[in-house]
Coordinates of C-alpha atoms and ligand atoms in Angstrom, one line a residue:
M17 CA -59.5 -78.4 18.8
S18 CA -57.8 -75.3 18.4
T19 CA -55.9 -73.2 21.3
I20 CA -55.9 -69.6 21.6
D21 CA -53.2 -67.7 23.4
G22 CA -52.8 -64.9 25.9
A23 CA -51.7 -62.8 23.3
R24 CA -54.3 -62.7 20.9
L25 CA -57.2 -63.4 23.7
L26 CA -56.2 -60.1 24.9
A27 CA -56.3 -58.4 21.4
K28 CA -59.8 -60.0 20.9
S29 CA -60.9 -58.6 23.9
L30 CA -59.7 -55.1 24.0
K31 CA -61.1 -55.3 20.3
Q32 CA -64.6 -56.3 21.6
Q33 CA -64.5 -53.5 24.3
G34 CA -64.1 -50.3 21.8
V35 CA -60.3 -50.4 21.8
D36 CA -59.4 -49.5 18.5
F37 CA -56.2 -47.6 18.9
M38 CA -53.1 -48.8 20.6
F39 CA -49.8 -46.8 21.4
G40 CA -46.7 -48.5 22.4
I41 CA -43.2 -49.8 22.2
V42 CA -43.1 -53.4 21.8
G43 CA -40.3 -55.8 22.9
F44 CA -39.6 -58.7 25.6
P45 CA -42.8 -60.2 26.3
V46 CA -45.2 -58.0 24.5
Q47 CA -44.6 -58.4 20.9
G48 CA -47.2 -61.1 20.2
I49 CA -49.8 -58.6 21.9
A50 CA -49.4 -55.7 19.4
T51 CA -49.0 -58.5 16.2
Y52 CA -52.5 -59.6 17.7
A53 CA -53.7 -56.4 17.9
Q54 CA -53.3 -55.5 14.3
K55 CA -54.7 -58.6 13.0
E56 CA -58.0 -57.8 15.3
G57 CA -58.0 -54.5 13.5
I58 CA -56.5 -52.2 15.9
T59 CA -54.4 -49.4 14.8
Y60 CA -50.9 -49.7 16.0
I61 CA -48.8 -47.0 16.6
G62 CA -45.2 -47.8 17.6
M63 CA -43.6 -45.0 19.4
R64 CA -40.0 -43.8 20.3
N65 CA -40.6 -43.4 24.2
E66 CA -43.3 -44.9 26.4
Q67 CA -44.2 -41.6 28.0
S68 CA -45.3 -40.5 24.5
A69 CA -47.1 -43.5 24.1
S70 CA -48.9 -43.2 27.4
Y71 CA -49.7 -39.5 26.3
A72 CA -50.9 -40.6 23.3
A73 CA -53.2 -43.4 24.2
Q74 CA -55.1 -40.9 27.0
A75 CA -55.1 -38.0 24.3
A76 CA -57.0 -40.8 21.9
G77 CA -59.1 -41.7 24.6
Y78 CA -60.4 -38.3 25.9
L79 CA -61.1 -37.7 22.1
T80 CA -62.8 -40.9 21.1
G81 CA -64.7 -40.9 24.5
R82 CA -63.4 -44.4 25.7
P83 CA -60.3 -46.1 26.7
Q84 CA -57.6 -46.9 24.4
A85 CA -54.2 -48.6 24.7
C86 CA -50.6 -48.4 25.4
L87 CA -48.7 -51.0 25.3
V88 CA -45.0 -51.1 27.0
V89 CA -42.6 -53.9 27.7
S90 CA -41.9 -55.3 31.7
G91 CA -39.9 -52.9 34.1
P92 CA -38.6 -49.9 32.9
G93 CA -41.3 -49.6 30.0
V94 CA -44.1 -49.6 32.9
I95 CA -42.0 -47.2 34.9
H96 CA -41.5 -44.8 31.8
A97 CA -45.8 -45.0 31.4
F98 CA -46.7 -44.4 34.8
A99 CA -45.6 -40.6 33.9
G100 CA -48.9 -41.1 31.4
L101 CA -50.7 -42.8 34.3
A102 CA -50.6 -40.1 36.3
N103 CA -51.2 -37.5 34.1
A104 CA -54.3 -39.3 32.9
Q105 CA -56.0 -39.5 36.4
Q106 CA -54.8 -35.9 37.3
N107 CA -56.9 -35.2 34.3
C108 CA -59.7 -37.7 34.6
W109 CA -59.2 -39.0 31.4
P110 CA -59.6 -42.9 30.6
M111 CA -56.8 -45.0 29.0
I112 CA -55.7 -48.5 29.5
L113 CA -52.0 -49.2 30.2
I114 CA -51.2 -52.9 29.3
G115 CA -47.7 -53.8 30.7
G116 CA -45.7 -57.0 30.0
A117 CA -44.2 -58.4 33.1
S118 CA -41.9 -61.0 33.8
P119 CA -43.0 -64.7 34.2
T120 CA -45.0 -65.5 37.6
Y121 CA -42.8 -68.9 38.0
Q122 CA -39.9 -66.5 38.0
D123 CA -41.2 -63.9 40.8
G124 CA -38.9 -63.1 43.3
M125 CA -35.7 -64.6 41.5
G126 CA -34.3 -61.4 40.1
A127 CA -35.9 -62.2 36.6
F128 CA -35.3 -60.0 33.5
Q129 CA -37.2 -56.7 34.3
E130 CA -38.6 -58.0 37.2
E131 CA -40.6 -55.2 38.7
R132 CA -43.7 -54.7 41.7
Q133 CA -45.7 -53.4 38.7
V134 CA -49.3 -53.6 40.1
E135 CA -48.6 -52.5 43.5
L136 CA -46.3 -49.5 41.7
A137 CA -49.3 -48.8 39.6
K138 CA -52.2 -48.5 42.2
P139 CA -51.9 -45.1 43.5
Y140 CA -51.8 -43.5 39.5
C141 CA -55.1 -45.3 38.4
K142 CA -58.3 -46.6 39.1
Y143 CA -58.1 -49.9 38.6
A144 CA -54.6 -52.4 38.6
Q145 CA -54.5 -55.8 38.3
G146 CA -52.3 -58.9 37.4
V147 CA -53.5 -61.2 35.0
E148 CA -52.8 -65.0 36.7
R149 CA -54.8 -67.3 34.1
V150 CA -55.4 -67.1 30.4
D151 CA -59.2 -67.7 30.6
R152 CA -59.6 -64.8 32.9
I153 CA -58.6 -62.0 30.3
P154 CA -62.0 -61.4 29.0
Y155 CA -63.5 -60.5 32.4
Y156 CA -60.5 -58.4 33.6
V157 CA -60.3 -56.5 30.2
E158 CA -64.3 -56.0 30.3
Q159 CA -63.7 -54.6 34.2
A160 CA -60.7 -52.4 33.6
I161 CA -62.6 -50.9 30.4
R162 CA -65.7 -50.2 32.5
T163 CA -63.7 -48.6 35.4
S164 CA -61.8 -46.8 33.1
K165 CA -65.0 -45.0 31.4
Y166 CA -67.6 -44.8 33.7
G167 CA -68.2 -42.2 36.7
R168 CA -65.3 -39.9 37.0
P169 CA -63.1 -41.5 34.2
G170 CA -59.4 -42.3 34.5
P171 CA -56.7 -44.7 33.8
V172 CA -56.5 -48.3 34.4
Y173 CA -53.2 -51.0 34.5
L174 CA -53.3 -54.8 33.2
D175 CA -50.3 -56.4 34.2
M176 CA -49.4 -59.5 31.5
P177 CA -46.8 -61.9 32.7
D178 CA -44.7 -63.6 29.9
D179 CA -46.1 -67.0 30.8
I180 CA -49.6 -65.5 30.6
I181 CA -49.3 -64.2 27.2
R182 CA -47.7 -67.0 25.9
G183 CA -50.1 -69.5 27.7
E184 CA -52.8 -71.4 25.6
M185 CA -56.3 -72.3 26.4
E186 CA -58.8 -74.3 24.4
E187 CA -60.6 -71.7 22.2
A188 CA -64.0 -73.3 22.3
D189 CA -63.6 -73.0 26.4
V190 CA -63.5 -69.2 26.0
V191 CA -66.2 -67.2 28.1
T192 CA -66.6 -64.0 26.4
A193 CA -67.6 -60.9 28.8
A194 CA -70.2 -58.3 28.2
T195 CA -69.6 -55.6 26.3
V196 CA -69.2 -52.2 28.1
G197 CA -71.7 -50.0 26.8
E198 CA -71.9 -46.1 26.9
P199 CA -71.5 -44.5 30.7
P200 CA -74.7 -44.4 32.1
R201 CA -75.9 -40.7 32.9
S202 CA -77.2 -40.0 35.9
Q203 CA -79.7 -37.0 36.9
A204 CA -79.3 -34.8 39.5
R205 CA -81.8 -34.4 42.3
P206 CA -84.7 -32.0 41.0
E207 CA -84.6 -29.8 44.0
D208 CA -81.1 -29.1 43.4
V209 CA -81.6 -27.6 40.4
E210 CA -84.2 -25.5 41.6
A211 CA -82.0 -24.4 44.0
A212 CA -79.0 -23.8 41.2
L213 CA -81.5 -21.5 39.0
S214 CA -82.7 -19.6 42.4
A215 CA -79.3 -18.7 43.4
L216 CA -78.2 -17.8 39.7
E217 CA -81.5 -15.3 39.6
S218 CA -80.5 -14.1 43.0
A219 CA -76.6 -12.8 41.9
E220 CA -75.2 -9.5 41.2
N221 CA -72.3 -10.9 39.7
P222 CA -73.0 -14.4 38.0
L223 CA -70.3 -16.5 36.3
V224 CA -70.3 -20.0 34.6
I225 CA -67.2 -21.7 34.5
V226 CA -67.1 -24.7 32.1
G227 CA -64.6 -27.4 32.9
K228 CA -62.9 -30.2 30.7
G229 CA -65.5 -32.6 32.6
M230 CA -68.3 -31.0 30.3
A231 CA -66.2 -31.6 27.0
W232 CA -66.0 -35.1 28.2
S233 CA -69.7 -35.5 28.7
R234 CA -70.0 -34.5 25.3
A235 CA -72.2 -31.4 26.9
E236 CA -71.6 -28.6 24.2
D237 CA -75.1 -28.4 22.7
E238 CA -76.9 -28.3 26.2
V239 CA -74.3 -26.2 27.6
R240 CA -74.7 -23.7 24.5
E241 CA -78.5 -23.7 25.0
F242 CA -78.1 -22.8 28.6
I243 CA -76.0 -20.3 28.2
E244 CA -77.9 -18.6 25.0
R245 CA -81.3 -18.9 27.2
T246 CA -79.8 -17.5 30.6
Q247 CA -77.3 -14.9 28.9
L248 CA -74.6 -15.7 31.8
P249 CA -71.1 -14.8 31.4
F250 CA -69.0 -17.6 31.1
L251 CA -65.3 -18.3 31.3
A252 CA -63.8 -21.8 30.1
S253 CA -60.9 -23.7 31.6
P254 CA -57.8 -24.2 30.2
M255 CA -59.2 -27.3 28.2
G256 CA -62.8 -26.3 28.6
K257 CA -62.2 -23.8 26.1
G258 CA -64.0 -24.4 22.8
V259 CA -67.0 -26.1 24.7
L260 CA -68.8 -22.7 24.0
P261 CA -66.9 -20.9 21.5
D262 CA -64.0 -18.5 22.9
D263 CA -65.3 -15.4 20.8
D264 CA -68.8 -16.0 21.9
P265 CA -70.2 -12.5 23.1
L266 CA -70.7 -14.0 26.6
S267 CA -67.3 -15.2 26.9
V268 CA -65.3 -13.4 29.7
G269 CA -61.9 -14.9 29.0
A270 CA -60.6 -11.8 28.2
A271 CA -61.4 -10.4 31.7
R272 CA -60.4 -13.3 33.5
S273 CA -58.9 -12.1 36.7
T274 CA -61.8 -9.7 37.4
A275 CA -64.6 -12.1 36.6
L276 CA -63.1 -14.9 39.0
R277 CA -62.4 -12.0 41.9
E278 CA -65.8 -10.0 41.3
A279 CA -68.2 -13.0 40.6
D280 CA -71.2 -13.3 43.7
V281 CA -72.3 -16.4 42.5
I282 CA -70.5 -18.9 40.2
L283 CA -71.9 -22.0 38.6
L284 CA -69.0 -24.6 38.4
M285 CA -69.6 -27.1 35.7
G286 CA -67.3 -29.8 35.4
A287 CA -64.1 -28.4 36.8
R288 CA -62.3 -28.3 39.9
L289 CA -61.1 -25.2 42.4
N290 CA -57.8 -26.7 42.1
W291 CA -54.3 -24.7 41.6
I292 CA -55.8 -23.9 37.7
M293 CA -58.8 -22.2 39.6
H294 CA -56.7 -20.6 42.2
F295 CA -58.3 -23.2 44.7
G296 CA -61.6 -20.6 44.5
L297 CA -60.3 -18.7 47.3
P298 CA -59.2 -15.1 48.1
P299 CA -57.5 -13.0 46.7
R300 CA -58.3 -14.2 43.5
F301 CA -62.0 -15.0 44.3
K302 CA -64.2 -13.0 46.3
E303 CA -64.9 -13.6 49.8
G304 CA -67.9 -16.0 50.7
V305 CA -68.3 -16.8 47.0
R306 CA -71.5 -18.8 46.7
I307 CA -70.4 -21.8 44.7
I308 CA -73.0 -24.1 42.3
Q309 CA -71.2 -27.1 41.6
L310 CA -72.1 -29.8 38.8
D311 CA -69.9 -32.8 39.1
V312 CA -70.3 -36.4 38.2
A313 CA -67.8 -37.1 41.4
A314 CA -69.8 -36.8 44.5
E315 CA -66.4 -36.6 46.2
E316 CA -65.3 -33.6 44.3
M317 CA -68.2 -31.7 46.0
G318 CA -66.9 -28.6 48.6
T319 CA -63.2 -29.0 47.9
N320 CA -61.8 -26.1 49.0
V321 CA -64.9 -23.7 48.9
P322 CA -68.1 -25.5 50.5
A323 CA -70.8 -25.6 47.4
E324 CA -73.6 -24.0 48.3
V325 CA -75.9 -26.2 46.0
T326 CA -74.7 -29.8 44.5
L327 CA -75.7 -30.9 41.0
L328 CA -74.1 -34.1 41.0
G329 CA -74.8 -35.9 37.8
D330 CA -73.6 -36.4 34.3
G331 CA -72.7 -33.0 32.8
K332 CA -74.8 -33.6 29.7
T333 CA -77.6 -35.0 31.4
V334 CA -77.7 -32.4 34.1
V335 CA -77.1 -29.1 32.1
A336 CA -80.3 -30.8 30.2
Q337 CA -82.3 -30.5 33.0
L338 CA -81.6 -27.1 33.8
N339 CA -82.7 -26.0 30.5
R340 CA -85.8 -27.7 31.1
A341 CA -86.3 -26.0 34.3
L342 CA -85.8 -22.8 32.6
D343 CA -88.9 -23.5 30.8
E344 CA -91.1 -22.8 34.1
R345 CA -89.2 -19.4 34.7
Q346 CA -88.2 -17.8 31.3
W347 CA -85.4 -15.9 33.6
F348 CA -82.4 -14.5 31.7
F349 CA -79.4 -12.3 33.5
P350 CA -80.5 -8.9 32.2
A351 CA -78.4 -7.1 29.4
E352 CA -78.1 -4.3 30.9
A353 CA -76.4 -5.4 34.0
A354 CA -73.6 -3.6 35.7
W355 CA -71.5 -6.6 36.0
R356 CA -71.5 -6.9 31.7
T357 CA -69.9 -3.4 31.7
I358 CA -67.2 -4.2 34.3
L359 CA -66.0 -7.4 32.2
Q360 CA -66.3 -5.4 29.1
D361 CA -64.3 -2.6 30.2
K362 CA -61.6 -5.0 31.6
A363 CA -61.5 -7.1 28.4
A364 CA -61.1 -3.9 26.1
A365 CA -58.4 -2.9 28.4
N366 CA -56.7 -5.8 28.5
A367 CA -56.5 -6.0 24.7
E368 CA -55.1 -2.4 24.4
Q369 CA -52.3 -3.3 26.9
V370 CA -51.0 -6.2 24.4
A371 CA -52.1 -4.0 21.3
P372 CA -48.5 -2.6 20.9
M373 CA -47.0 -6.0 21.2
V374 CA -49.0 -7.4 18.8
D375 CA -48.1 -5.0 16.2
D376 CA -44.5 -5.0 17.1
D377 CA -42.3 -6.0 14.2
T378 CA -38.8 -5.9 15.7
I379 CA -36.6 -8.8 15.4
P380 CA -36.3 -11.0 17.6
M381 CA -40.2 -11.4 18.0
N382 CA -42.3 -11.4 20.9
Y383 CA -44.9 -13.9 21.6
Y384 CA -48.1 -11.8 20.9
R385 CA -46.4 -11.0 17.5
A386 CA -46.0 -14.6 16.4
Y387 CA -49.5 -15.5 17.7
R388 CA -50.8 -12.8 15.8
D389 CA -49.7 -14.8 12.5
I390 CA -50.3 -18.2 14.1
E391 CA -53.8 -17.1 15.1
D392 CA -54.9 -15.6 11.4
W393 CA -53.7 -18.7 9.6
L394 CA -55.0 -21.4 12.0
P395 CA -57.7 -23.3 10.1
E396 CA -61.5 -23.2 12.1
N397 CA -61.5 -26.7 12.8
A398 CA -57.7 -27.2 14.4
I399 CA -57.0 -29.2 17.4
I400 CA -54.4 -27.3 19.4
I401 CA -51.8 -28.6 21.6
G402 CA -50.0 -26.4 23.5
E403 CA -47.3 -26.7 25.6
G404 CA -44.5 -24.9 27.7
A405 CA -44.7 -21.7 29.8
N406 CA -45.1 -18.6 28.2
T407 CA -45.8 -20.3 24.9
M408 CA -49.0 -22.4 26.7
D409 CA -50.0 -19.5 28.8
I410 CA -49.9 -16.9 26.2
G411 CA -51.2 -19.2 23.3
R412 CA -54.3 -20.0 25.8
T413 CA -55.3 -16.2 25.2
Q414 CA -54.3 -15.5 21.8
M415 CA -55.5 -18.6 19.9
V416 CA -59.2 -19.1 19.7
N417 CA -61.1 -22.4 20.3
R418 CA -64.4 -22.5 18.7
A419 CA -65.2 -26.5 19.1
A420 CA -65.6 -28.7 22.1
R421 CA -62.2 -31.0 22.5
S422 CA -60.2 -29.2 20.4
R423 CA -57.4 -28.1 23.2
L424 CA -55.2 -30.6 24.7
D425 CA -52.2 -29.1 27.0
A426 CA -49.9 -29.7 30.0
G427 CA -53.5 -30.0 32.2
S428 CA -54.3 -30.6 35.6
Y429 CA -50.5 -32.0 36.5
G430 CA -49.2 -29.2 34.4
T431 CA -46.8 -31.9 32.7
M432 CA -44.3 -30.7 30.1
G433 CA -43.5 -33.7 28.0
I434 CA -47.2 -34.5 26.4
G435 CA -46.5 -32.3 23.3
L436 CA -45.9 -34.9 20.7
G437 CA -47.7 -37.7 22.3
F438 CA -51.0 -36.1 22.6
T439 CA -50.2 -34.4 18.7
I440 CA -49.6 -38.1 17.6
G441 CA -52.8 -39.3 19.2
A442 CA -54.8 -36.6 18.2
A443 CA -53.8 -36.9 14.4
V444 CA -54.3 -40.7 14.8
V445 CA -58.0 -40.6 15.6
E446 CA -58.9 -37.1 14.2
P447 CA -57.2 -37.6 10.7
D448 CA -59.9 -35.1 9.3
R449 CA -58.8 -32.2 11.2
P450 CA -55.9 -30.5 11.3
I451 CA -53.7 -30.9 14.1
I452 CA -51.3 -28.2 15.2
A453 CA -48.8 -27.9 18.1
V454 CA -47.8 -24.8 19.5
Q455 CA -44.6 -25.8 21.8
G456 CA -41.5 -23.9 23.7
D457 CA -38.5 -25.1 22.7
S458 CA -38.0 -26.4 26.0
A459 CA -41.1 -28.1 25.7
F460 CA -40.2 -29.6 22.4
G461 CA -37.5 -31.4 23.5
F462 CA -39.1 -33.8 26.3
S463 CA -40.5 -35.9 23.5
G464 CA -39.0 -34.1 20.1
M465 CA -37.7 -37.5 18.7
E466 CA -41.5 -38.5 18.1
V467 CA -41.1 -36.4 14.8
E468 CA -39.6 -39.5 13.8
T469 CA -43.1 -41.4 14.3
A470 CA -44.9 -38.9 12.7
C471 CA -42.7 -39.3 9.7
R472 CA -42.8 -42.9 9.5
Y473 CA -46.9 -42.6 9.7
G474 CA -47.2 -39.9 7.4
L475 CA -49.3 -38.0 9.9
P476 CA -49.4 -34.5 8.6
I477 CA -49.1 -32.6 12.2
K478 CA -47.7 -28.9 12.0
I479 CA -45.6 -28.3 14.9
I480 CA -44.7 -24.7 15.9
V481 CA -41.7 -24.3 18.1
L482 CA -41.9 -21.0 19.9
N483 CA -38.0 -20.9 20.2
N484 CA -36.6 -18.4 23.1
G485 CA -33.5 -20.7 23.7
G486 CA -34.5 -21.7 26.9
I487 CA -37.0 -22.7 30.3
G488 CA -38.7 -19.3 30.5
G489 CA -35.9 -17.6 28.5
G490 CA -32.4 -17.9 27.4
M491 CA -29.1 -16.3 26.4
D492 CA -28.5 -14.5 22.7
A493 CA -25.1 -16.6 23.1
L494 CA -23.8 -19.6 25.7
P495 CA -21.6 -18.0 28.6
T496 CA -17.6 -19.0 28.2
D497 CA -16.5 -17.4 31.3
K498 CA -19.2 -19.1 33.6
P499 CA -21.5 -22.1 33.6
I500 CA -24.4 -22.0 31.6
P501 CA -27.4 -21.1 33.7
P502 CA -29.8 -23.9 34.5
S503 CA -32.6 -22.9 32.5
V504 CA -30.6 -21.9 29.4
L505 CA -30.7 -24.4 26.0
T506 CA -29.0 -23.5 23.0
P507 CA -29.6 -20.0 21.5
G508 CA -31.3 -20.7 18.1
A509 CA -31.2 -24.3 18.2
H510 CA -32.2 -25.9 14.8
Y511 CA -35.2 -27.9 16.0
E512 CA -36.1 -27.7 12.3
K513 CA -33.6 -29.8 11.0
I514 CA -34.5 -32.9 13.0
M515 CA -37.8 -32.5 11.3
E516 CA -35.9 -32.6 7.8
A517 CA -33.6 -35.5 8.6
M518 CA -36.7 -37.5 9.2
G519 CA -38.3 -36.9 6.1
G520 CA -40.6 -34.2 6.9
R521 CA -40.2 -30.2 5.7
G522 CA -38.7 -27.6 8.1
F523 CA -38.6 -23.9 8.5
Y524 CA -36.5 -21.5 10.5
V525 CA -38.1 -18.3 11.2
T526 CA -36.1 -14.9 12.7
D527 CA -38.0 -12.1 11.0
P528 CA -42.1 -11.8 11.7
A529 CA -42.3 -10.7 8.1
D530 CA -41.5 -14.3 7.1
L531 CA -43.7 -16.1 9.5
R532 CA -46.8 -16.2 7.8
G533 CA -45.4 -17.5 4.4
A534 CA -43.6 -20.1 6.3
L535 CA -46.7 -21.3 7.8
D536 CA -48.6 -21.1 4.6
E537 CA -45.9 -23.5 3.6
A538 CA -46.0 -25.9 6.3
M539 CA -49.4 -26.4 5.8
A540 CA -49.5 -27.0 2.1
F541 CA -47.3 -29.8 3.0
D542 CA -49.0 -33.1 2.6
G543 CA -46.9 -34.5 5.8
P544 CA -45.1 -33.6 9.1
A545 CA -43.6 -29.8 9.2
L546 CA -41.8 -27.9 11.8
V547 CA -41.7 -24.3 12.0
N548 CA -39.2 -23.0 14.2
V549 CA -39.7 -19.5 15.3
C550 CA -37.1 -17.2 17.2
I551 CA -38.6 -15.5 19.9
D552 CA -37.0 -12.9 21.7
P553 CA -34.8 -14.6 24.9
R554 CA -36.4 -11.8 27.3
A555 CA -39.9 -11.8 25.8
G556 CA -42.5 -12.5 28.4
R557 CA -45.9 -11.8 29.1
K558 CA -48.1 -8.8 29.8
P559 CA -47.8 -7.7 33.2
Q560 CA -50.3 -9.7 35.5
Q561 CA -52.0 -8.6 37.9
F562 CA -51.1 -11.6 40.3
G563 CA -47.9 -13.4 40.1
W564 CA -48.4 -16.9 39.1
L565 CA -49.5 -19.5 41.7
T566 CA -50.6 -16.8 44.3
T567 CA -53.1 -17.9 46.5
Ligands
ADP1 P1 -60.4 -28.2 34.1 O1 -59.2 -28.5 33.9 O2 -61.1 -28.0 33.1 O3 -61.2 -27.6 35.3 P2 -61.0 -30.3 35.8 O4 -60.2 -32.1 35.6 O5 -60.1 -29.8 37.0 O6 -61.3 -29.7 34.9 O7 -62.3 -31.0 36.6 C1 -63.1 -31.8 35.5 C2 -64.1 -32.4 36.3 O8 -65.2 -32.8 35.5 C3 -63.6 -33.4 37.5 O9 -63.9 -33.2 38.7 C4 -64.7 -34.7 37.0 O10 -65.0 -35.4 38.3 C5 -65.8 -33.7 36.2 N1 -66.1 -35.1 35.5 C6 -66.1 -35.8 34.3 N2 -66.6 -36.6 33.8 C7 -68.0 -35.6 33.9 C8 -69.2 -35.9 33.7 N3 -69.8 -36.9 32.7 N4 -70.0 -35.1 33.9 C9 -70.0 -34.1 34.9 N5 -68.6 -33.8 35.2 C10 -67.6 -35.0 35.1
MG2 MG1 -38.3 -21.5 26.0

């Protein structure tokens, strides 16, 4: 008779359930899980900080369409990884966190790294379970993976005590669980589909908002057909960008504030009326705006603004229903509508306003000038990771996304620190696509040590640090006569040397005339590279009509 231990049974169960990638940091008591994961054919990526590992796992989950794993040690390892659970929960992204735990027979004794992990994980995930018997591992893994990926996706947690990891059972007695299939895709009620189209037909200023729920449901073909047929103006959320190309003539991203404020009927697809969408309330939205809400989560319907029509179901399936229902109507939003002119004029005015900054070759550079070269240089099929304050916000408007799931950023939770975790996660699961991180200098600092991870695995990521020497802006030199202001970081810090020290290529750019050359050299290099671009510490965004977080 041969036996199997908990570590190997866990690795086998994960592999069976479609987990092909594991990001983590090993140590007591999880070392064996990582070793067996590799033996079972799971790609294991050893990271430098559990936060980054947990961010990498969720980026991998969002991009592959099924939960991927993060493996961490007990106590502090699990606590660090909660950052990723919370972020995945806010983004509605799947992932499975596996935490080692002190042995069950030492519960309450003050064991090494003993912590109330399952209890603490619960508020941050859809499902948290302590594994109390080796033979239950396949059962719990199936339940965790299914819960993570079905319905509104989210993170799950499995707690693996040392004695369960090392515990053994007869291999012949293992009861294999069913393999979790693709999420069932539910349809909206036919009368709601009709009501949605009637509401849109009755609109003077209609608008479609496309969120990352549509990217997750792989609805890009259906959404494209819907927009082509209805000719409705649309706006993407930050990570909904690319479901339809940003440079589609019907995109009104360049007139965002006006589109939101003046729209009278909005079809909200896989997006929430949270802070990112200014809660759907005045002054950012029209008083009494009529909302048609498409979401997979019934409890989301009506958050902040009551929905006139609810389309409850899977994004891909429901938009296909809308498209079929259009056959009977032959309706589209007329080309000569005044609404189109309002939006086009606003977009043109915005472009005109930033044009002088785009063409300003002053040293030190402003953001818009830096983004001019970056956007020209970006490959069509790149996955762009954006992180930082101005760097992310300006980058969202200046870098064009043309494919679904090609933008990852601070997201619904507004997390600084996702940068290199997301970048490495994307590089591991999408080896054929260029992976480009554009980060502020402050943002880079949260996960900068992961450049060692990228170098160790030879991941050809390209990192651009837009370095203004601070959080929101720095100083030309550190003060000697007063305390360093809280937001100030080292002026002109040489972050590219960290990359060089780990074996990658680094570039330091001060003159805009040198930027394109450095970017090209970085791209030509067959490994990780970092281009550190000095930005004027006083550079900012174009003036905004509304202050940040205006409600
Ligand atoms: P964004 O930041 O792009 O606005 P949010 O994360 O706020 O996106 O909202 C995404 C929404 O998409 C969530 O309310 C979630 O329930 C929903 N969603 C997730 N999966 C699907 C799906 N398969 N079909 C439709 N909606 C989905
Ligand atoms: Mg900065």
